[in-house]
PDB file of C-alpha atoms in Angstrom:
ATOM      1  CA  UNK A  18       0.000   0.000   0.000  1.00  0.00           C
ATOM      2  CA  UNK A  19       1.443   3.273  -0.943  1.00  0.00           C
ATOM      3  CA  UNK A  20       0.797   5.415   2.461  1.00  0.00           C
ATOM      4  CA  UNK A  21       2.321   8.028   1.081  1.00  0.00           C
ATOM      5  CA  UNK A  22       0.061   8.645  -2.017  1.00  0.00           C
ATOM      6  CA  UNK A  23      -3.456   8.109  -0.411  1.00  0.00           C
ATOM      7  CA  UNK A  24      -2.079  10.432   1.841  1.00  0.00           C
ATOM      8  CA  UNK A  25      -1.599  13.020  -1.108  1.00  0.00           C
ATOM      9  CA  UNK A  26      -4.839  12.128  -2.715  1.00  0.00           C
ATOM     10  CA  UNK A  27      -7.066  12.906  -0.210  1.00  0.00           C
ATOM     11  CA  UNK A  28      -9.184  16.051  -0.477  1.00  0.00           C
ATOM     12  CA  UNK A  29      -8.155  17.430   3.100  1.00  0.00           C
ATOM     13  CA  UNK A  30      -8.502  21.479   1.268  1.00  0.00           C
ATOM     14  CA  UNK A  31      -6.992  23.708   4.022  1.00  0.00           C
ATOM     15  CA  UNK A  32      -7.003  21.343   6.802  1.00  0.00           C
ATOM     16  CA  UNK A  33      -3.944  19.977   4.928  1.00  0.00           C
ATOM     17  CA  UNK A  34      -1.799  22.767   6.236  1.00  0.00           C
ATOM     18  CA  UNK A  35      -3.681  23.421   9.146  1.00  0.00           C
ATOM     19  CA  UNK A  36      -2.089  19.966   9.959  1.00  0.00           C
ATOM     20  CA  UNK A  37       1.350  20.859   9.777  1.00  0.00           C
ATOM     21  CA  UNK A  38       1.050  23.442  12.221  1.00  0.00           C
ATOM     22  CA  UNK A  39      -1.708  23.397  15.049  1.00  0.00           C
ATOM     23  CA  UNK A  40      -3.462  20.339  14.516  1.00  0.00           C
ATOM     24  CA  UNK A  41      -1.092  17.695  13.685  1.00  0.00           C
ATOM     25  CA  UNK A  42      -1.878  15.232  16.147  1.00  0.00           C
ATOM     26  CA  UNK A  43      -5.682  15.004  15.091  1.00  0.00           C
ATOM     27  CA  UNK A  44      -4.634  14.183  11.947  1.00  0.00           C
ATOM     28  CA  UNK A  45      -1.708  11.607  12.960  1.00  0.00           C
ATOM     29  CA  UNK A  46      -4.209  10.013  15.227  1.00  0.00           C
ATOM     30  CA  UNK A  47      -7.007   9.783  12.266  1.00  0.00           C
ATOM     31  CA  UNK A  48      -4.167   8.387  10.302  1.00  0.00           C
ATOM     32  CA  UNK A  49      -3.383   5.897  12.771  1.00  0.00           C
ATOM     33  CA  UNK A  50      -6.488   4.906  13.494  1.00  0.00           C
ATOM     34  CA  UNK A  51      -7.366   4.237   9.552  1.00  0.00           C
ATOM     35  CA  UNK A  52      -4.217   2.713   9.116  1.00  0.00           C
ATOM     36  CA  UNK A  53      -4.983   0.074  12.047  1.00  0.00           C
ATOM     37  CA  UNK A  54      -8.686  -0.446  10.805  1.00  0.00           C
ATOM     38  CA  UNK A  55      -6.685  -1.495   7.994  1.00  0.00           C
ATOM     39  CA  UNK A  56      -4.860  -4.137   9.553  1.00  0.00           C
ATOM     40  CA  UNK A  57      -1.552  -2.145   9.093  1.00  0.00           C
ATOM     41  CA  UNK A  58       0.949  -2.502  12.378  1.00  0.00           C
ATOM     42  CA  UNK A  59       1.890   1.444  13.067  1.00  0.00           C
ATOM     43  CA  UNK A  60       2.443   3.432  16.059  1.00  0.00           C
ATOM     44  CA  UNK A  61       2.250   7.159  16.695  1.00  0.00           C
ATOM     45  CA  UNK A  62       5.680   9.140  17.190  1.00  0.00           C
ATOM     46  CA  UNK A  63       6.318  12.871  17.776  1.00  0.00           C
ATOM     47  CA  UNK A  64       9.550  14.307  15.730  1.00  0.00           C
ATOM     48  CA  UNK A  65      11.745  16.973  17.703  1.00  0.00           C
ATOM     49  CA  UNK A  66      14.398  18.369  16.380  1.00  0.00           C
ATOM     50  CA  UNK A  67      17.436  18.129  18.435  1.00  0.00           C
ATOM     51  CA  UNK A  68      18.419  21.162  20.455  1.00  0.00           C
ATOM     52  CA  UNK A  69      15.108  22.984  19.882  1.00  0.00           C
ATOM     53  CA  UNK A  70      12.567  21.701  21.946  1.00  0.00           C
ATOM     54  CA  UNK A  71      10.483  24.254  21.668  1.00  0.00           C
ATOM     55  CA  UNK A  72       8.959  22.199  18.115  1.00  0.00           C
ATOM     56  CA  UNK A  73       7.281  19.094  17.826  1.00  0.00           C
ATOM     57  CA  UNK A  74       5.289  17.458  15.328  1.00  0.00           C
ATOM     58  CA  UNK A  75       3.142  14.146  15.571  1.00  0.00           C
ATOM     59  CA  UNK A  76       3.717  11.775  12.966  1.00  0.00           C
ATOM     60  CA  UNK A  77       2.782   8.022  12.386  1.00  0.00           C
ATOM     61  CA  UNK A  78       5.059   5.888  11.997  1.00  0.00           C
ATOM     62  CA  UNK A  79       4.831   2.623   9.392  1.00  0.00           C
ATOM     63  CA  UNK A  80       7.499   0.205   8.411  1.00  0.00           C
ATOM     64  CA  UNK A  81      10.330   2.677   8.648  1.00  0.00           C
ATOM     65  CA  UNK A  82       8.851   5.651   7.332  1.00  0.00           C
ATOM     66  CA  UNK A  83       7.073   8.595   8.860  1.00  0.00           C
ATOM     67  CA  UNK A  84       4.069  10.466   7.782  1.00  0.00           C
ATOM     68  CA  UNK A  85       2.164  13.466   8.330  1.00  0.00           C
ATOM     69  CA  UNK A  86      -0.745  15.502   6.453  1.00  0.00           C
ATOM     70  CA  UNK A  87       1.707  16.227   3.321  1.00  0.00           C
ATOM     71  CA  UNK A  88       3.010  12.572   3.546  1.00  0.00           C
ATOM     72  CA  UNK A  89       6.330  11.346   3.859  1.00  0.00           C
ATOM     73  CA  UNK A  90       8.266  13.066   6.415  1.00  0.00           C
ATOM     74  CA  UNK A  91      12.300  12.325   7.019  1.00  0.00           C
ATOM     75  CA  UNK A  92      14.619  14.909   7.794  1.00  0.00           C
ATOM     76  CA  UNK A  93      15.276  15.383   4.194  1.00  0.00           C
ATOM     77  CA  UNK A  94      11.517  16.512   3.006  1.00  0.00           C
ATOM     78  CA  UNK A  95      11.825  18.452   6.257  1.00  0.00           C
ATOM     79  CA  UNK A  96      14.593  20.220   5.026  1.00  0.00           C
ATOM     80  CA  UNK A  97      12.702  21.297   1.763  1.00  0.00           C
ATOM     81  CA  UNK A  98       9.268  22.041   3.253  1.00  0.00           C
ATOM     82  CA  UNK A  99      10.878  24.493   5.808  1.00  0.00           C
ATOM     83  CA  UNK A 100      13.398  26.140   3.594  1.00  0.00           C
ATOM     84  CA  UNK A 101      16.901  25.229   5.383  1.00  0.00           C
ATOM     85  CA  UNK A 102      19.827  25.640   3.350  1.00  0.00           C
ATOM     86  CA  UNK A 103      21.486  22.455   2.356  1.00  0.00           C
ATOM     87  CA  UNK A 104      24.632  23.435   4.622  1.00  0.00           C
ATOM     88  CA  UNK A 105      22.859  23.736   7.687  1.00  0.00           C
ATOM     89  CA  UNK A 106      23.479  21.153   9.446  1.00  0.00           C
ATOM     90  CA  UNK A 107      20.661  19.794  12.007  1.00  0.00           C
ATOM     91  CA  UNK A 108      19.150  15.922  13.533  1.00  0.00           C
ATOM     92  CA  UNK A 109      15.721  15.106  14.348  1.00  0.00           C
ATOM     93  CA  UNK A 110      14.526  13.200  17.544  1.00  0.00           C
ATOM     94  CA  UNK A 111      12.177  11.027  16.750  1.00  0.00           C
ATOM     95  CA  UNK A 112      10.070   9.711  20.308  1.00  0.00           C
ATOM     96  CA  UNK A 113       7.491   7.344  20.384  1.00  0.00           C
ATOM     97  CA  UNK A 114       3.987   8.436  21.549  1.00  0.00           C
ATOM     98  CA  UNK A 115       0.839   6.981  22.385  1.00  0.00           C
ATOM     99  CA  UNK A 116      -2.313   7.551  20.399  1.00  0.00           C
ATOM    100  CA  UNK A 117      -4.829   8.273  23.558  1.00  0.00           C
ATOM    101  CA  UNK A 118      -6.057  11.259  24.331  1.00  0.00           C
ATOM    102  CA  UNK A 119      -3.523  13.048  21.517  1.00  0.00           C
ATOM    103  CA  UNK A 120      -5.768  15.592  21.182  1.00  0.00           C
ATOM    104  CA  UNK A 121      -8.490  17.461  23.083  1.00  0.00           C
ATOM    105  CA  UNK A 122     -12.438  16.671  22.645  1.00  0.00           C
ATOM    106  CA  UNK A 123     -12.986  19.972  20.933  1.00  0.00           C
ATOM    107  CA  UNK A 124     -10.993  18.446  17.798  1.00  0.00           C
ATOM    108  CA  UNK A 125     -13.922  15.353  17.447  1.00  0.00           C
ATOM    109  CA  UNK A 126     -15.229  16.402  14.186  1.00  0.00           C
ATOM    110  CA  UNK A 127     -11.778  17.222  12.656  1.00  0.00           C
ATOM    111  CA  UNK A 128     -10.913  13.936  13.437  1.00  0.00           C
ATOM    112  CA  UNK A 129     -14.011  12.227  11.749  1.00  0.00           C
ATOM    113  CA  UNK A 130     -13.800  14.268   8.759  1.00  0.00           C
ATOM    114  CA  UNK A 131      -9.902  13.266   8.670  1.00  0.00           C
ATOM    115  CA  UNK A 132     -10.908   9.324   9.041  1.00  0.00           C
ATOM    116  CA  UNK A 133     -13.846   9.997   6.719  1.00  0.00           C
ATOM    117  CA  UNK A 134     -11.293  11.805   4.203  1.00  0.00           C
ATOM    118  CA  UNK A 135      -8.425   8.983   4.504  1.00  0.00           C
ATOM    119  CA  UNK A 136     -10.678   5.922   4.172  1.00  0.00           C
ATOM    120  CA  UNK A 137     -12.538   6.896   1.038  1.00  0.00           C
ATOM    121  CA  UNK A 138      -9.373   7.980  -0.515  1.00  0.00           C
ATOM    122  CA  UNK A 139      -7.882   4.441   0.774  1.00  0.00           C
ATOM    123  CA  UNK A 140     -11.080   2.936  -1.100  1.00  0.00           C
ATOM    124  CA  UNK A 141     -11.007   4.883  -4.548  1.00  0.00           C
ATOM    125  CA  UNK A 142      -9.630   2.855  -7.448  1.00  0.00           C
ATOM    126  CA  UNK A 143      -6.507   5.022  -7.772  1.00  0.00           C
ATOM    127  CA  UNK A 144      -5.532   3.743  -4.120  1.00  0.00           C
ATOM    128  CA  UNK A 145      -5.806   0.214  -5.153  1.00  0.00           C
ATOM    129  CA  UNK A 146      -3.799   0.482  -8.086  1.00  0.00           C
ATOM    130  CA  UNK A 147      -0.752   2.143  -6.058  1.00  0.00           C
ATOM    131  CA  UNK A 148      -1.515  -1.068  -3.638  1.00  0.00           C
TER     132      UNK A 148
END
């Protein structure tokens, strides 16, 4: 299954960068819990980058690889969503996290249309074919 792709596919309209900024663990826990409805072994992790704790982001992790609300996510994407030069040098800290209570009750509906958003995308023809 291409994670990454259904992930790109999905018609999340402005949520998608609302993700990447204040509500990135509703989506990593919609993820997670579409991915497990699935059958798919993944666990929810928060990135930090190393010596600036002031940042996190919640991803979920599969097989290896790390995803958020744009998709893939390594240290190398990173790099080219947030503009850092190529000579900068910087690590990320990736910490595992649990997926209860990742977000507060207010978030419900985001959540549901996130789960709602990922599944039919998962289900649409195009997602089998990248399968």
């Amino acid at each position: 299954m291409d994670i990454d792709a259904i992930i790109r596919a999905a018609k999340l309209g402005r949520e998608r960068k609302d993700a990447q900024v204040e509500t990135c663990t509703v989506f990593a826990a919609a993820l997670y819990d579409v991915l497990s409805a699935q059958g798919i072994q993944c666990e929810m992790v928060t990135v930090v980058p190393k010596g600036l704790e002031a940042w996190a982001h919640a991803l979920v992790a599969v097989a290896g690889r790390y995803y958020d609300s744009m998709g893939e996510f390594s240290a190398d994407i990173y790099r080219t969503r947030a503009k850092i030069h190529p000579k900068v040098r910087f690590e990320l800290d990736y910490r595992a996290d649990a997926r209860c209570e990742c977000y507060e009750p207010e978030f419900d509906e985001l959540h549901a249309f996130f789960v709602n958003v990922l599944t039919k995308t998962l289900h649409e023809p195009a997602a089998a074919v990248a399968a």
